[in-house]
CSV table of C-alpha atoms in Angstrom, one decimal:
chain,number,residue,atom,x,y,z
I,12,UNK,CA,-16.4,4.5,0.1
I,13,UNK,CA,-15.3,1.6,-2.0
I,14,UNK,CA,-14.7,-1.7,0.0
I,15,UNK,CA,-12.2,-4.4,-0.8
I,16,UNK,CA,-12.2,-7.6,1.1
I,17,UNK,CA,-9.7,-10.4,1.5
I,18,UNK,CA,-10.1,-13.9,2.6
I,19,UNK,CA,-8.7,-15.5,4.7
I,20,UNK,CA,-7.5,-12.8,7.1
I,21,UNK,CA,-4.8,-15.2,8.3
I,22,UNK,CA,-3.6,-18.7,7.4
I,23,UNK,CA,-1.0,-21.1,8.8
I,24,UNK,CA,0.2,-23.9,6.6
I,25,UNK,CA,2.9,-26.5,6.4
I,26,UNK,CA,5.9,-26.0,4.2
I,27,UNK,CA,5.3,-27.3,0.7
I,28,UNK,CA,1.6,-26.7,0.6
I,29,UNK,CA,-0.2,-24.1,-1.6
I,30,UNK,CA,-2.3,-21.3,-0.3
I,31,UNK,CA,-4.9,-19.3,-2.1
I,32,UNK,CA,-5.9,-15.8,-1.1
I,33,UNK,CA,-9.0,-14.1,-2.5
I,34,UNK,CA,-9.5,-10.4,-3.0
I,35,UNK,CA,-12.9,-9.0,-3.8
I,36,UNK,CA,-14.1,-5.5,-4.7
I,37,UNK,CA,-17.5,-5.4,-3.0
I,38,UNK,CA,-19.2,-2.3,-4.5
I,39,UNK,CA,-17.3,-1.4,-7.6
I,40,UNK,CA,-15.8,-3.1,-10.6
I,41,UNK,CA,-12.1,-3.3,-10.4
I,42,UNK,CA,-10.5,-3.1,-13.8
I,43,UNK,CA,-7.0,-3.4,-12.2
I,44,UNK,CA,-6.0,-5.2,-9.1
I,45,UNK,CA,-2.6,-5.2,-7.3
I,46,UNK,CA,-0.9,-7.5,-4.9
I,47,UNK,CA,1.6,-6.3,-2.3
I,48,UNK,CA,3.7,-8.1,0.2
I,49,UNK,CA,4.9,-6.6,3.5
I,50,UNK,CA,7.5,-8.2,5.7
I,51,UNK,CA,7.6,-7.2,9.4
I,52,UNK,CA,8.6,-3.6,10.1
I,53,UNK,CA,9.0,-3.0,6.4
I,54,UNK,CA,7.1,-1.2,3.7
I,55,UNK,CA,4.7,-2.6,1.1
I,56,UNK,CA,6.3,-4.0,-2.0
I,57,UNK,CA,4.3,-4.2,-5.2
I,58,UNK,CA,4.4,-7.8,-6.4
I,59,UNK,CA,2.2,-7.7,-9.5
I,60,UNK,CA,-0.5,-5.9,-11.3
I,61,UNK,CA,-3.4,-7.7,-13.0
I,62,UNK,CA,-6.0,-6.4,-15.4
I,63,UNK,CA,-9.3,-8.3,-15.7
I,64,UNK,CA,-9.1,-11.0,-18.3
I,65,UNK,CA,-5.4,-10.8,-19.0
I,66,UNK,CA,-2.2,-12.2,-17.5
I,67,UNK,CA,-0.7,-10.5,-14.5
I,68,UNK,CA,2.5,-8.4,-14.9
I,69,UNK,CA,5.0,-9.1,-12.2
I,70,UNK,CA,7.6,-6.8,-10.7
I,71,UNK,CA,11.2,-7.6,-11.0
I,72,UNK,CA,12.3,-10.3,-8.6
I,73,UNK,CA,8.8,-11.8,-8.1
I,74,UNK,CA,8.5,-15.4,-9.4
I,75,UNK,CA,5.5,-15.7,-11.5
I,76,UNK,CA,5.4,-19.5,-11.1
I,77,UNK,CA,5.5,-19.2,-7.4
I,78,UNK,CA,2.9,-16.5,-7.0
I,79,UNK,CA,0.0,-17.4,-9.4
I,80,UNK,CA,-2.4,-14.5,-9.9
I,81,UNK,CA,-5.8,-14.9,-11.5
I,82,UNK,CA,-8.1,-12.0,-12.2
I,83,UNK,CA,-11.0,-13.7,-13.9
I,84,UNK,CA,-13.8,-11.2,-13.1
I,85,UNK,CA,-14.1,-7.5,-12.4
I,86,UNK,CA,-14.7,-8.2,-8.7
I,87,UNK,CA,-12.3,-11.1,-7.9
I,88,UNK,CA,-8.6,-11.7,-8.0
I,89,UNK,CA,-6.8,-14.6,-6.4
I,90,UNK,CA,-3.2,-15.0,-5.4
I,91,UNK,CA,-1.9,-18.6,-5.0
I,92,UNK,CA,1.4,-19.1,-3.2
I,93,UNK,CA,2.6,-22.4,-4.5
I,94,UNK,CA,4.8,-24.8,-2.5
I,95,UNK,CA,5.0,-22.3,0.3
I,96,UNK,CA,8.2,-22.1,2.4
I,97,UNK,CA,8.9,-20.3,5.6
I,98,UNK,CA,10.5,-17.4,3.8
I,99,UNK,CA,7.1,-16.7,2.1
I,100,UNK,CA,5.6,-15.9,5.5
I,101,UNK,CA,4.4,-12.3,5.1
I,102,UNK,CA,1.5,-10.0,5.1
I,103,UNK,CA,-0.2,-10.0,1.7
I,104,UNK,CA,-2.4,-7.0,0.8
I,105,UNK,CA,-4.5,-6.6,-2.3
I,106,UNK,CA,-5.7,-3.4,-3.8
I,107,UNK,CA,-8.1,-2.5,-6.5
I,108,UNK,CA,-8.7,0.4,-8.8
I,109,UNK,CA,-11.8,1.3,-10.9
I,110,UNK,CA,-11.2,1.7,-14.6
I,111,UNK,CA,-11.6,4.8,-16.6
I,112,UNK,CA,-10.4,8.4,-16.5
I,113,UNK,CA,-10.3,10.1,-13.1
I,114,UNK,CA,-10.3,7.0,-11.1
I,115,UNK,CA,-7.0,7.5,-9.4
I,116,UNK,CA,-7.6,6.0,-6.0
I,117,UNK,CA,-6.5,2.5,-5.1
I,118,UNK,CA,-8.6,0.8,-2.4
I,119,UNK,CA,-6.9,-1.7,-0.1
I,120,UNK,CA,-8.0,-4.9,1.4
I,121,UNK,CA,-7.4,-5.6,5.1
I,122,UNK,CA,-4.5,-8.0,4.3
I,123,UNK,CA,-3.9,-11.7,4.8
I,124,UNK,CA,-1.2,-12.9,7.2
I,125,UNK,CA,0.5,-16.0,5.9
I,126,UNK,CA,2.6,-18.1,8.3
I,127,UNK,CA,4.4,-21.1,6.8
I,128,UNK,CA,5.7,-23.6,9.3
D,10,UNK,CA,9.7,-0.4,-8.1
D,11,UNK,CA,10.7,3.1,-7.2
D,12,UNK,CA,10.3,3.5,-3.5
D,13,UNK,CA,10.3,6.8,-1.8
D,14,UNK,CA,12.4,7.6,1.1
D,15,UNK,CA,10.9,8.9,4.3
D,16,UNK,CA,12.4,10.6,7.2
D,17,UNK,CA,12.5,10.3,10.0
D,18,UNK,CA,12.4,6.5,10.2
D,19,UNK,CA,11.0,6.9,13.7
D,20,UNK,CA,9.6,9.8,15.6
D,21,UNK,CA,8.7,10.0,19.3
D,22,UNK,CA,6.7,13.0,20.6
D,23,UNK,CA,4.4,13.9,23.4
D,24,UNK,CA,0.7,14.4,23.1
D,25,UNK,CA,-0.2,17.9,21.9
D,26,UNK,CA,3.0,18.4,19.9
D,27,UNK,CA,3.1,18.5,16.2
D,28,UNK,CA,4.6,15.6,14.1
D,29,UNK,CA,6.2,16.2,10.7
D,30,UNK,CA,7.1,13.5,8.3
D,31,UNK,CA,8.9,13.9,5.0
D,32,UNK,CA,8.8,11.8,1.9
D,33,UNK,CA,11.0,12.1,-1.2
D,34,UNK,CA,10.5,10.2,-4.5
D,35,UNK,CA,12.3,9.8,-7.8
D,36,UNK,CA,10.0,9.8,-10.8
D,37,UNK,CA,7.1,11.8,-12.2
D,38,UNK,CA,3.9,11.2,-10.4
D,39,UNK,CA,0.2,11.4,-11.0
D,40,UNK,CA,-0.6,12.0,-7.3
D,41,UNK,CA,0.9,11.3,-3.9
D,42,UNK,CA,-1.0,9.7,-1.0
D,43,UNK,CA,-0.4,9.2,2.7
D,44,UNK,CA,-1.5,6.1,4.6
D,45,UNK,CA,-1.5,5.1,8.2
D,46,UNK,CA,-1.0,1.6,9.4
D,47,UNK,CA,-1.4,0.3,13.0
D,48,UNK,CA,0.8,-2.6,13.9
D,49,UNK,CA,-0.1,-5.7,12.0
D,50,UNK,CA,-3.2,-4.1,10.6
D,51,UNK,CA,-4.4,-2.9,7.2
D,52,UNK,CA,-3.9,0.5,5.6
D,53,UNK,CA,-6.0,3.5,6.3
D,54,UNK,CA,-6.0,6.1,3.5
D,55,UNK,CA,-5.4,9.6,4.9
D,56,UNK,CA,-5.1,12.0,2.1
D,57,UNK,CA,-4.4,12.3,-1.6
D,58,UNK,CA,-2.7,15.3,-3.2
D,59,UNK,CA,-2.6,15.6,-7.0
D,60,UNK,CA,0.6,16.6,-8.8
D,61,UNK,CA,-0.9,20.1,-9.6
D,62,UNK,CA,-1.7,20.8,-6.0
D,63,UNK,CA,0.7,22.3,-3.5
D,64,UNK,CA,-1.1,21.9,-0.2
D,65,UNK,CA,-4.0,20.1,1.2
D,66,UNK,CA,-5.7,19.9,4.6
D,67,UNK,CA,-7.9,17.3,6.3
D,68,UNK,CA,-8.8,17.9,9.9
D,69,UNK,CA,-5.5,17.8,11.9
D,70,UNK,CA,-3.5,16.8,8.8
D,71,UNK,CA,-1.7,19.1,6.4
D,72,UNK,CA,0.1,17.7,3.4
D,73,UNK,CA,2.4,19.7,1.1
D,74,UNK,CA,3.8,18.7,-2.2
D,75,UNK,CA,6.8,20.1,-4.0
D,76,UNK,CA,7.1,18.4,-7.4
D,77,UNK,CA,10.2,20.4,-8.3
D,78,UNK,CA,12.0,18.9,-5.3
D,79,UNK,CA,10.1,15.6,-5.6
D,80,UNK,CA,9.1,15.8,-2.0
D,81,UNK,CA,6.1,15.9,0.3
D,82,UNK,CA,5.5,16.4,4.0
D,83,UNK,CA,2.7,15.3,6.3
D,84,UNK,CA,2.1,17.4,9.4
D,85,UNK,CA,-0.1,16.1,12.2
D,86,UNK,CA,-1.1,18.9,14.5
D,87,UNK,CA,-2.0,18.5,18.2
D,88,UNK,CA,-1.0,14.9,18.2
D,89,UNK,CA,-2.8,12.3,20.3
D,90,UNK,CA,-1.7,8.9,21.7
D,91,UNK,CA,-4.2,7.3,19.2
D,92,UNK,CA,-2.0,8.8,16.4
D,93,UNK,CA,0.7,6.2,17.2
D,94,UNK,CA,1.1,4.2,14.0
D,95,UNK,CA,3.3,3.8,11.0
D,96,UNK,CA,2.8,6.4,8.2
D,97,UNK,CA,3.6,5.7,4.6
D,98,UNK,CA,3.7,8.0,1.6
D,99,UNK,CA,2.8,6.3,-1.7
D,100,UNK,CA,3.3,7.7,-5.2
D,101,UNK,CA,1.0,7.0,-8.0
D,102,UNK,CA,3.4,6.5,-10.9
D,103,UNK,CA,4.2,4.1,-13.7
D,104,UNK,CA,5.3,0.8,-12.2
D,105,UNK,CA,8.8,-0.4,-13.0
D,106,UNK,CA,7.2,-3.3,-14.9
D,107,UNK,CA,5.5,-0.7,-17.1
D,108,UNK,CA,2.2,-2.4,-16.5
D,109,UNK,CA,0.5,0.9,-15.8
D,110,UNK,CA,0.1,3.2,-12.8
D,111,UNK,CA,0.4,1.7,-9.4
D,112,UNK,CA,1.0,3.0,-5.9
D,113,UNK,CA,4.6,2.6,-4.8
D,114,UNK,CA,5.2,3.0,-1.0
D,115,UNK,CA,7.9,4.7,0.9
D,116,UNK,CA,9.7,3.0,3.7
D,117,UNK,CA,7.5,4.6,6.3
D,118,UNK,CA,7.9,6.6,9.5
D,119,UNK,CA,7.0,5.0,12.8
D,120,UNK,CA,5.3,7.6,15.1
D,121,UNK,CA,5.0,7.1,18.8
D,122,UNK,CA,2.9,9.6,20.7
D,123,UNK,CA,3.2,9.4,24.5
D,124,UNK,CA,0.6,10.7,26.9
């Protein structure tokens, strides 16, 4: 099956620093990538959708200047949490979908646990 | 984003019993999927049921979909302690930002299977 990787798997940083998380589709070309956030004991919330080569579309309530998303190639998307604060501590999960008709399945990365001190 | 409701929120059963989880959603969907997540870990895809399907089986899993009621159920038969996890339904539907189709997750059911 299709594999999506994330790096790093966990990160601890000081308040005010920026953190970049990478998401890669390893064996397919991901026309669309998604970023989700999951707080402890809660569900996954869609943050944004990005199509390769274009700007990401953010869900309501997600600050685009705080969560910078770049989808520069068909196999790589990055999420940068800028000026991170403790309330940004969460589990960030990316997902990728192949383009074209009939490609309905989203493949998920293993997640990145961010802890902001 | 439209988020489904799942019930129960938590379920505790003994090994060998069946576990049933329900999911309701609000908008039209392309398909509905069920995922499992062990504590603090990534998602494991269990099963996908398309909007024109009513029932699907995979091993000990049985999923039903009723698009008229906008609801789905996941049945795990002959449960095992290793089935202990959180289970989420996710609907493939237009995102609230209208950026295209995306999976929107329900709140999840926490299943505990005791030996």
